[in-house]
Short mmCIF file of C-alpha atoms and ligand atoms in Angstrom, two decimals:
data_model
loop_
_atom_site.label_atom_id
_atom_site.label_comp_id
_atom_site.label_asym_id
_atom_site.label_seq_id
_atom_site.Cartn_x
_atom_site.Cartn_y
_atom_site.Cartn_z
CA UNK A 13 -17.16 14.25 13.04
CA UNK A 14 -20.30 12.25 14.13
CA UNK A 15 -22.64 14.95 13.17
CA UNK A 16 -20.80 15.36 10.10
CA UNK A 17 -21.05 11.35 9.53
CA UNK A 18 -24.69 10.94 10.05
CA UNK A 19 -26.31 13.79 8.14
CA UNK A 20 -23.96 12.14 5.59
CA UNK A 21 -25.45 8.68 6.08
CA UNK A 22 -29.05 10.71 5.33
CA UNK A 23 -27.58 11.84 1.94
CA UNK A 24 -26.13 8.67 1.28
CA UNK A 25 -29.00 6.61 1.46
CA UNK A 26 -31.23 9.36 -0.25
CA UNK A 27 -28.73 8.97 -3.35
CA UNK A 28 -29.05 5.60 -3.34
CA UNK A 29 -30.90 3.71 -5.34
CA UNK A 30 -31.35 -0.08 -6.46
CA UNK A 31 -31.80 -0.01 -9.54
CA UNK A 32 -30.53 -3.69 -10.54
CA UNK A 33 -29.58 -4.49 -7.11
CA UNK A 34 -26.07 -2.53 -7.30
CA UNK A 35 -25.16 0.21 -4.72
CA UNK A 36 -24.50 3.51 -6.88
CA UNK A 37 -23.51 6.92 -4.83
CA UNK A 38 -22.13 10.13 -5.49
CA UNK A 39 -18.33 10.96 -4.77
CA UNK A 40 -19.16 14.61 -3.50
CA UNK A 41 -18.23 13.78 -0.06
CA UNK A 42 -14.31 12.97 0.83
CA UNK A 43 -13.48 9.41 1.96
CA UNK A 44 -10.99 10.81 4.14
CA UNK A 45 -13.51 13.26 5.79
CA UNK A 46 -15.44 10.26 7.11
CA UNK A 47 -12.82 8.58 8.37
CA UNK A 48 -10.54 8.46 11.99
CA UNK A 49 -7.71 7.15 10.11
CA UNK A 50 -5.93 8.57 6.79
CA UNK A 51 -7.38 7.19 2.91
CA UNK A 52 -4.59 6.83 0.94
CA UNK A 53 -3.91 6.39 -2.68
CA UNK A 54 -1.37 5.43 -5.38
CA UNK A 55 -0.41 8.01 -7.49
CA UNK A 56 1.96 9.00 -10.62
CA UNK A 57 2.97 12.46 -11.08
CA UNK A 58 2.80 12.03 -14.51
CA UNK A 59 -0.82 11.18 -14.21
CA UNK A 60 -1.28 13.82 -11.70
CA UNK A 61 0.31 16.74 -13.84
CA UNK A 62 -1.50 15.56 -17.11
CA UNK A 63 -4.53 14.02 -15.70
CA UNK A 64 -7.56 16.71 -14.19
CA UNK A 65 -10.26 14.00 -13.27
CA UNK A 66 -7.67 12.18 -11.94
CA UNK A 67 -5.86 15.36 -10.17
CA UNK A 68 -9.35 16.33 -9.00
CA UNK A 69 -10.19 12.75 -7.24
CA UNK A 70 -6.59 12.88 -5.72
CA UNK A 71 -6.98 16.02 -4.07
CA UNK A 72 -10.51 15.70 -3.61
CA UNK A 73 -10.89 11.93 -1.73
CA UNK A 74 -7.68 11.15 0.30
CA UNK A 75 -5.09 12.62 2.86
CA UNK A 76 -2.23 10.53 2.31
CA UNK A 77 -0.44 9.73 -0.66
CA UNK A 78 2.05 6.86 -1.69
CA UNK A 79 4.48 7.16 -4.48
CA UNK A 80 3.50 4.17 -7.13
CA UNK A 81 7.07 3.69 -8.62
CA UNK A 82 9.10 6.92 -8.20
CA UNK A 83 10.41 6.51 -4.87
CA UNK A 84 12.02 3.18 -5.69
CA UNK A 85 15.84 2.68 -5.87
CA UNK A 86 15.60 2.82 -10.17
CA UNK A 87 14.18 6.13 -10.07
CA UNK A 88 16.18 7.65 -6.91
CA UNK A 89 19.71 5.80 -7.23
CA UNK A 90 19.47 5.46 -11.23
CA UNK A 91 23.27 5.68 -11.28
CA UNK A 92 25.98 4.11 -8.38
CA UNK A 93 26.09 7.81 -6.05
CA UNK A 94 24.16 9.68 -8.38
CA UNK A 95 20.72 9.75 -7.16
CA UNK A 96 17.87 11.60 -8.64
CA UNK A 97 15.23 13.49 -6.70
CA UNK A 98 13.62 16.21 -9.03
CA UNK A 99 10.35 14.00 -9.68
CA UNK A 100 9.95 12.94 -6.28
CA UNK A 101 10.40 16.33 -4.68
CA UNK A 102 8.22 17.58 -7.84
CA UNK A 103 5.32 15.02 -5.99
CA UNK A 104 6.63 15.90 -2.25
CA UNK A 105 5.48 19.53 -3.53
CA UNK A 106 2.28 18.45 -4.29
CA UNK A 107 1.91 16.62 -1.27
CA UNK A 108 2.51 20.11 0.70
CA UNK A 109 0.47 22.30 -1.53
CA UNK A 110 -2.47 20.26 -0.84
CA UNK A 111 -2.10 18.80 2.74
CA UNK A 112 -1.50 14.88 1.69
CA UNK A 113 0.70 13.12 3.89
CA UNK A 114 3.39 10.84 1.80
CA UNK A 115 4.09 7.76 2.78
CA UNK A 116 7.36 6.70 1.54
CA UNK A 117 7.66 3.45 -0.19
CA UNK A 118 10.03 1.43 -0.96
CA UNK A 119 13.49 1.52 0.45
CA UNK A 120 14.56 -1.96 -0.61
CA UNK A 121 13.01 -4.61 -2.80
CA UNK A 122 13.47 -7.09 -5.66
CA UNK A 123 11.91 -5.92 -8.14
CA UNK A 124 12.93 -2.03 -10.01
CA UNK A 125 16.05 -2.05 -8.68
CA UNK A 126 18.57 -0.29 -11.06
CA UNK A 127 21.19 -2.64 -13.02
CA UNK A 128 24.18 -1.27 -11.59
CA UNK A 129 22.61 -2.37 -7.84
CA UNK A 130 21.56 -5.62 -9.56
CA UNK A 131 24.96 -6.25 -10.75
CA UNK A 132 26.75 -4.68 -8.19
CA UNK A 133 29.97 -7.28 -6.64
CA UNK A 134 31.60 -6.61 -3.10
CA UNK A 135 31.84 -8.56 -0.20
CA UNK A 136 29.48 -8.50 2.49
CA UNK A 137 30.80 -5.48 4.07
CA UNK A 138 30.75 -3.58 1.08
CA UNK A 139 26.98 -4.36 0.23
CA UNK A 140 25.81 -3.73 3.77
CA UNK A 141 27.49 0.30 2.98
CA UNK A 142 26.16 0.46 -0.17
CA UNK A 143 22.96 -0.46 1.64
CA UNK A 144 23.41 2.15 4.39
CA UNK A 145 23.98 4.71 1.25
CA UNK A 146 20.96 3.91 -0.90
CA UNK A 147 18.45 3.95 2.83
CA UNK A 148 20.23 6.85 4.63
CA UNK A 149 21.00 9.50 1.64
CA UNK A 150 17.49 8.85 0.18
CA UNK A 151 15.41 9.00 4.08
CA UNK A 152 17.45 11.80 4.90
CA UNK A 153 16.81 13.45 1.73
CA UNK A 154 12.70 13.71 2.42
CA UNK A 155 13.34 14.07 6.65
CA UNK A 156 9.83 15.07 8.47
CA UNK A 157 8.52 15.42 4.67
CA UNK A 158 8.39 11.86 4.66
CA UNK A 159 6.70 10.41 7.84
CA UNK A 160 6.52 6.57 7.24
CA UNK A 161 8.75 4.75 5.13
CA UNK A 162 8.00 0.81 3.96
CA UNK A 163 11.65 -0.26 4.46
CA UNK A 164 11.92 -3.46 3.37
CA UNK A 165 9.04 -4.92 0.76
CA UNK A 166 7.92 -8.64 0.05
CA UNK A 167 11.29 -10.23 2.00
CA UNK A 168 9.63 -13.22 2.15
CA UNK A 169 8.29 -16.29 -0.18
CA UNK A 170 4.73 -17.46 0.40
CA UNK A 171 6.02 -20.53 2.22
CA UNK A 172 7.75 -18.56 4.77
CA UNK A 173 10.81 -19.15 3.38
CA UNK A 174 12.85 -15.93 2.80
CA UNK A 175 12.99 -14.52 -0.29
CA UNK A 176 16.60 -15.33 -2.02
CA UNK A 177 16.94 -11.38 -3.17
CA UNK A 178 20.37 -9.82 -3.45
CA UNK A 179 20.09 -8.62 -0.45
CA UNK A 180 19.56 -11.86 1.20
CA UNK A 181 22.43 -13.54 -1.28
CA UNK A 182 24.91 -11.18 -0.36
CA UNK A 183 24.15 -10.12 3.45
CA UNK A 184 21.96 -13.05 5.07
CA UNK A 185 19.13 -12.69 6.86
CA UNK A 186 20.83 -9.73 8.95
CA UNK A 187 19.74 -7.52 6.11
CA UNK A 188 16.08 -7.11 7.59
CA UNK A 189 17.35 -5.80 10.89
CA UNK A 190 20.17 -3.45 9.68
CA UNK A 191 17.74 -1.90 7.13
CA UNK A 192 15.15 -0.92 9.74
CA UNK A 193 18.50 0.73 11.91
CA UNK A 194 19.79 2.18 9.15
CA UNK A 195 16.80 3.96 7.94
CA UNK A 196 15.87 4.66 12.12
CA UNK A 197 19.27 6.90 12.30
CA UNK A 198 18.44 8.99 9.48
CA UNK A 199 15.10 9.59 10.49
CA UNK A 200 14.57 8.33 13.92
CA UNK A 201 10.93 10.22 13.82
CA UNK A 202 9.52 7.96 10.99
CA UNK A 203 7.25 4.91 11.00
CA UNK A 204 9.00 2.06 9.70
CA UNK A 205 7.08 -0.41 8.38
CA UNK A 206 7.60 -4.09 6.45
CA UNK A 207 5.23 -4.45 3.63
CA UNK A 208 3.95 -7.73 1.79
CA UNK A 209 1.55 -9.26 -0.43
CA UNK A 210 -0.52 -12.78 0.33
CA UNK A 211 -0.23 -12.34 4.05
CA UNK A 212 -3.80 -12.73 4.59
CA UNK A 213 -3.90 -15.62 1.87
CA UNK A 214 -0.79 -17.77 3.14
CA UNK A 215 -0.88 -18.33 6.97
CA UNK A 216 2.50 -19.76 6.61
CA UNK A 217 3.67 -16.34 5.29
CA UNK A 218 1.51 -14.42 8.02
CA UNK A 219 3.69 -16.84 10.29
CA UNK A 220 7.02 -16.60 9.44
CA UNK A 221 6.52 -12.48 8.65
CA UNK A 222 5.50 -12.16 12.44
CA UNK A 223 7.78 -14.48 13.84
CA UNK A 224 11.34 -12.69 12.63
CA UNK A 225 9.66 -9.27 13.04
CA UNK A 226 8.42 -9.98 16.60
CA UNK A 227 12.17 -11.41 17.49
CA UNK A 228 13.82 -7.67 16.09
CA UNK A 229 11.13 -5.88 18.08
CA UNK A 230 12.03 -7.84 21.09
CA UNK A 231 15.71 -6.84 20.40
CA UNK A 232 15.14 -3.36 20.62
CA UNK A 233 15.28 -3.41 16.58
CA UNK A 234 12.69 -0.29 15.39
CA UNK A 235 10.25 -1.67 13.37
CA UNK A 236 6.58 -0.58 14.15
CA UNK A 237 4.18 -1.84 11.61
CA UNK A 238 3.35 -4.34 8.80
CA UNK A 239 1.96 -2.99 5.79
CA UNK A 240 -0.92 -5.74 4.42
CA UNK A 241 -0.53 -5.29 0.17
CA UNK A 242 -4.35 -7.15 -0.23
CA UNK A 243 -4.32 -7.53 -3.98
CA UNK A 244 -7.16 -9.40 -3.72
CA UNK A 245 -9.96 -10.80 -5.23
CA UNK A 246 -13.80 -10.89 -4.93
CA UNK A 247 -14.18 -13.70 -3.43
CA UNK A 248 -10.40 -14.74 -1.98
CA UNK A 249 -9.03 -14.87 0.59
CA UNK A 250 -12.05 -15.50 2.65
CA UNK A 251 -13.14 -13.21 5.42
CA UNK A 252 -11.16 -15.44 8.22
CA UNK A 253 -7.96 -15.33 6.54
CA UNK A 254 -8.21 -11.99 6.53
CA UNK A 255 -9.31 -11.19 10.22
CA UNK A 256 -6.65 -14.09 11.28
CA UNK A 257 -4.10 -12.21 9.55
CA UNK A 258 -5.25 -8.64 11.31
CA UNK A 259 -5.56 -10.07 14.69
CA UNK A 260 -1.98 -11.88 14.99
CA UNK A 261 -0.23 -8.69 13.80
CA UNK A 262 -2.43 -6.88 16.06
CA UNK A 263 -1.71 -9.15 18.88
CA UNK A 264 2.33 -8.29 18.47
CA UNK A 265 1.62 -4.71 18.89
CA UNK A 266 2.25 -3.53 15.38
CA UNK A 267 0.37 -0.63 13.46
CA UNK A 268 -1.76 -1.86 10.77
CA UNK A 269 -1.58 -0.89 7.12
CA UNK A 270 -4.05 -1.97 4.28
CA UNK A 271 -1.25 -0.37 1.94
CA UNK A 272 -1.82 -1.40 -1.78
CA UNK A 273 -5.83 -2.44 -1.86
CA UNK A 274 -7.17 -3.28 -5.33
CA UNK A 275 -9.96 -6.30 -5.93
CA UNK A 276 -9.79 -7.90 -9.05
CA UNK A 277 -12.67 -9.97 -10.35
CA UNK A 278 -11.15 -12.03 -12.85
CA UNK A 279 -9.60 -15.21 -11.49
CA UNK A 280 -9.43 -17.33 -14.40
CA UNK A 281 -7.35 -14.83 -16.40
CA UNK A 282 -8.08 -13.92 -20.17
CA UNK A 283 -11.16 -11.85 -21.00
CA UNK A 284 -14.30 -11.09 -18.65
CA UNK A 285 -18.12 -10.27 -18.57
CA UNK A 286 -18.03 -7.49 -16.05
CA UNK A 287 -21.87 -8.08 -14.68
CA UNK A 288 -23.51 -6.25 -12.33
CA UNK A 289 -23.08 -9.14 -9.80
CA UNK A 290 -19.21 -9.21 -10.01
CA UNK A 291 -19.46 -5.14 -9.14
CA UNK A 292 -21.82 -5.33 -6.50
CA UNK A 293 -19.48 -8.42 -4.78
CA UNK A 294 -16.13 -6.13 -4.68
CA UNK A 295 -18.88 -3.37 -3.21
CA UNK A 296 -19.01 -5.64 -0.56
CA UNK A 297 -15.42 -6.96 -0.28
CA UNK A 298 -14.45 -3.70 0.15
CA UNK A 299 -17.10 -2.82 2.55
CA UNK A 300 -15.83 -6.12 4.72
CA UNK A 301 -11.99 -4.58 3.92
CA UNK A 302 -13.57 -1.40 5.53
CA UNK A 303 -15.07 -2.91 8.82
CA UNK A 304 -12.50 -5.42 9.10
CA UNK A 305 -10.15 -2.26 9.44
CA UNK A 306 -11.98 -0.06 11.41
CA UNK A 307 -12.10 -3.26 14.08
CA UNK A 308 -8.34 -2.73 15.34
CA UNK A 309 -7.41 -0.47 18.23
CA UNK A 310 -7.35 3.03 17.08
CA UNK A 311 -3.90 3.00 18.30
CA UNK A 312 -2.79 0.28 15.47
CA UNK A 313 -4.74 1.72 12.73
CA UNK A 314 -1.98 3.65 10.25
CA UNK A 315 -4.50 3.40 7.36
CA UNK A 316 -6.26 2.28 4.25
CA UNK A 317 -3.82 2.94 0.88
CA UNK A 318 -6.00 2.12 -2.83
CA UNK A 319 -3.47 1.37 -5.17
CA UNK A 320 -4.26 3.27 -7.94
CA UNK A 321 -7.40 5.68 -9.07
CA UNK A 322 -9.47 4.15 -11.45
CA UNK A 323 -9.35 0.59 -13.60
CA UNK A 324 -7.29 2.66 -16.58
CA UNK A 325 -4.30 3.41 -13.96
CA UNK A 326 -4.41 -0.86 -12.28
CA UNK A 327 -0.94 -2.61 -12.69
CA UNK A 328 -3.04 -5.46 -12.90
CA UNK A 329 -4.56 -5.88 -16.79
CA UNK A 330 -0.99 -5.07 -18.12
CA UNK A 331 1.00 -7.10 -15.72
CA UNK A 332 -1.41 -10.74 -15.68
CA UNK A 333 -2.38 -9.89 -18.96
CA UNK A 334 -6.05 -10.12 -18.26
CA UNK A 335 -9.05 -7.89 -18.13
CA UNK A 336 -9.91 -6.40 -14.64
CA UNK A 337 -11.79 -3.81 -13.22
CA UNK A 338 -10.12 -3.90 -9.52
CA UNK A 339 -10.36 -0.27 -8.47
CA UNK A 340 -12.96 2.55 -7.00
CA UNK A 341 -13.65 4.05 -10.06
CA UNK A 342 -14.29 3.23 -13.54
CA UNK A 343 -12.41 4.69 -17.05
CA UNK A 344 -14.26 7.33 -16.96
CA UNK A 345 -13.68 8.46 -13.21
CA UNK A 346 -16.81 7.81 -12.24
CA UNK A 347 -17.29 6.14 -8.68
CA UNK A 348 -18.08 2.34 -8.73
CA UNK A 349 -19.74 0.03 -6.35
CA UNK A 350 -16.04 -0.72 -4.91
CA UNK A 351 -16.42 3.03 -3.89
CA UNK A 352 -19.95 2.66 -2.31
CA UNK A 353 -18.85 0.04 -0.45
CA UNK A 354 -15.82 1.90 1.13
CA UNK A 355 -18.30 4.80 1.78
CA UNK A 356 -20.79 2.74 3.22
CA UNK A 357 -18.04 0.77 5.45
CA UNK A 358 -16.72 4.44 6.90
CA UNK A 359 -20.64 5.86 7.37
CA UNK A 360 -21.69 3.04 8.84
CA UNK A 361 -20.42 2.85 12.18
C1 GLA B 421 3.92 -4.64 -5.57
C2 GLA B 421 4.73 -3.42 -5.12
C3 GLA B 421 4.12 -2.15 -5.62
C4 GLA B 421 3.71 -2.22 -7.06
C5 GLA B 421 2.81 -3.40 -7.27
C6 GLA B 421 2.38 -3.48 -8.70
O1 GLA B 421 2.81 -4.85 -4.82
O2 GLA B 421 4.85 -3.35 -3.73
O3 GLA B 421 5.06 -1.11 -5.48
O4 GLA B 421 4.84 -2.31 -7.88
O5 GLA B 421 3.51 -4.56 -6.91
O6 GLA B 421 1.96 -2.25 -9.18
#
């Protein structure tokens, strides 16, 4: 691996060039071949079966792969008992075929749930067991085909208030803990993991996050990691924030994941000027993402997850409305500065 990584550092810097002061570089190294930890990426099977450049990069630049929407309860549970695997084996396959790990995301959340589990009345008993069904049939589905699961996603407001979900509504608070058992008995082998957005921007969040997850852990409850979103942007949150974040979750003895990385550059919303300036910065926010990572114990370290391909496949112009650019390559799946700076922040040490 070092050998491999400093003959690589010769070709990167002999590609390099500064023409206008931004980093350009060649994808024809893997991401994931430079690094101790896995890369992973976003994906659609859609995109992946109709897509080559974007099949190709797949394959090509990471080892670990995380469903974008079709492992969430719509798409598994469409119907009350009547789940629905054949597209997320069909990307399970794909997974095996061409040695990606998946990681499994997301057991329960707010957001694409299907109506039925919107709308769905029972007492509390009766929504903890249609719980249990929904995490247990679908984790016991995938077994040791699915190694890490993000159990519970964004359970908690940015105040540190928790979220008022359904789950919350109709089960309390003990929801958190009994999803992590649940999804422990059917696969005691996996990596359970509680995932969230702004933790690096809203200490309070950070706070409140660590505070109920170190009392389960203390209470025997198995969760092992927290699963940082960072849908950030060039220039926030600022490089504290983010290592202050890191180092308390570190300092409970949970496994790190950057899990759903993109960097937008438009803060004000509306239309842009993409300048060289704005590409070269989220070069070197990602570079700082890169170091910032590579600083926790090798132990902690479950990985770096870019959520999506290239700026056509981002959530993020459809969804705020506005134009971005927040991902490693451009429309034409071509590698961008945001990629240079990844590849500079895994050569470089
Ligand atoms: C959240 C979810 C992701 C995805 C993004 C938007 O971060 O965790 O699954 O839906 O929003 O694409």
């Amino acid at each position: 691996m070092k050998i491999q990584k400093s003959l690589f550092l010769l070709l990167f810097f002999a590609v390099s060039c500064t023409k206008n002061d931004i980093p350009t570089c060649v994808d024809d190294v893997a991401l994931f071949s430079l690094a101790d930890f896995p890369i992973g990426v976003a994906v659609s099977p859609f995109e992946l079966e109709s897509n080559s450049a974007y099949r190709q990069i797949v394959v090509e630049q990471f080892n670990r792969i995380t469903p974008g929407n079709v492992f969430k309860p719509d798409a598994l549970q469409p119907l009350e008992n009547d789940f629905s695997f054949e597209i997320a084996d069909s990307l399970v396959a794909f997974a095996n075929a061409n040695g990606k790990q998946i990681h499994g995301h997301t057991l329960l959340w707010h957001n694409q749930l299907p109506s039925w589990m919107n709308n769905f009345s029972g007492n509390r008993d009766e929504w903890i067991s249609m719980m249990e069904t929904h995490i247990k049939t679908v984790v016991a589905h995938f077994g040791n085909q699915v190694k890490s699961w993000d159990v519970v996603n964004e359970a908690f407001e940015d105040n540190g208030d928790f979220r008022a979900n359904i789950w919350y509504q109709n089960i309390g608070e003990e929801y958190l803990k009994l999803a992590f058992e649940l999804a422990h008995e059917a696969n005691p082998d996996a990596i359970l993991f509680y995932n969230d957005f702004n933790i690096a921007a809203k200490p309070k969040k950070c706070e409140a996050i660590l505070n109920h997850f170190k009392k389960l852990k203390n209470e025997g409850v198995p969760v092992h990691g927290i699963g940082l979103q960072l849908h950030i942007f060039n220039a926030t949150p600022s490089e504290n924030k983010i290592e202050n974040a890191v180092k308390a979750i570190v300092n409970e003895g949970f496994q790190v994941h950057f899990s759903e990385i993109d960097i937008s550059m438009n803060l004000s919303g509306g239309n842009m000027q993409l300048t060289d300036n704005k590409l070269q910065k989220q070069g070197e926010r990602m570079k700082l993402l890169t170091d910032i990572f590579q600083n926790i114990p090798e132990n902690q370290q479950f990985g770096m997850t870019i959520w999506g391909v290239s700026d056509l496949d981002s959530w993020i112009p459809s969804f705020f409305g506005r134009e971005d650019y927040p991902l490693l390559y451009d429309e034409n799946y071509e590698p961008k500065p945001m990629y240079c700076g990844f590849l500079e922040g895994l050569t470089e040490r």
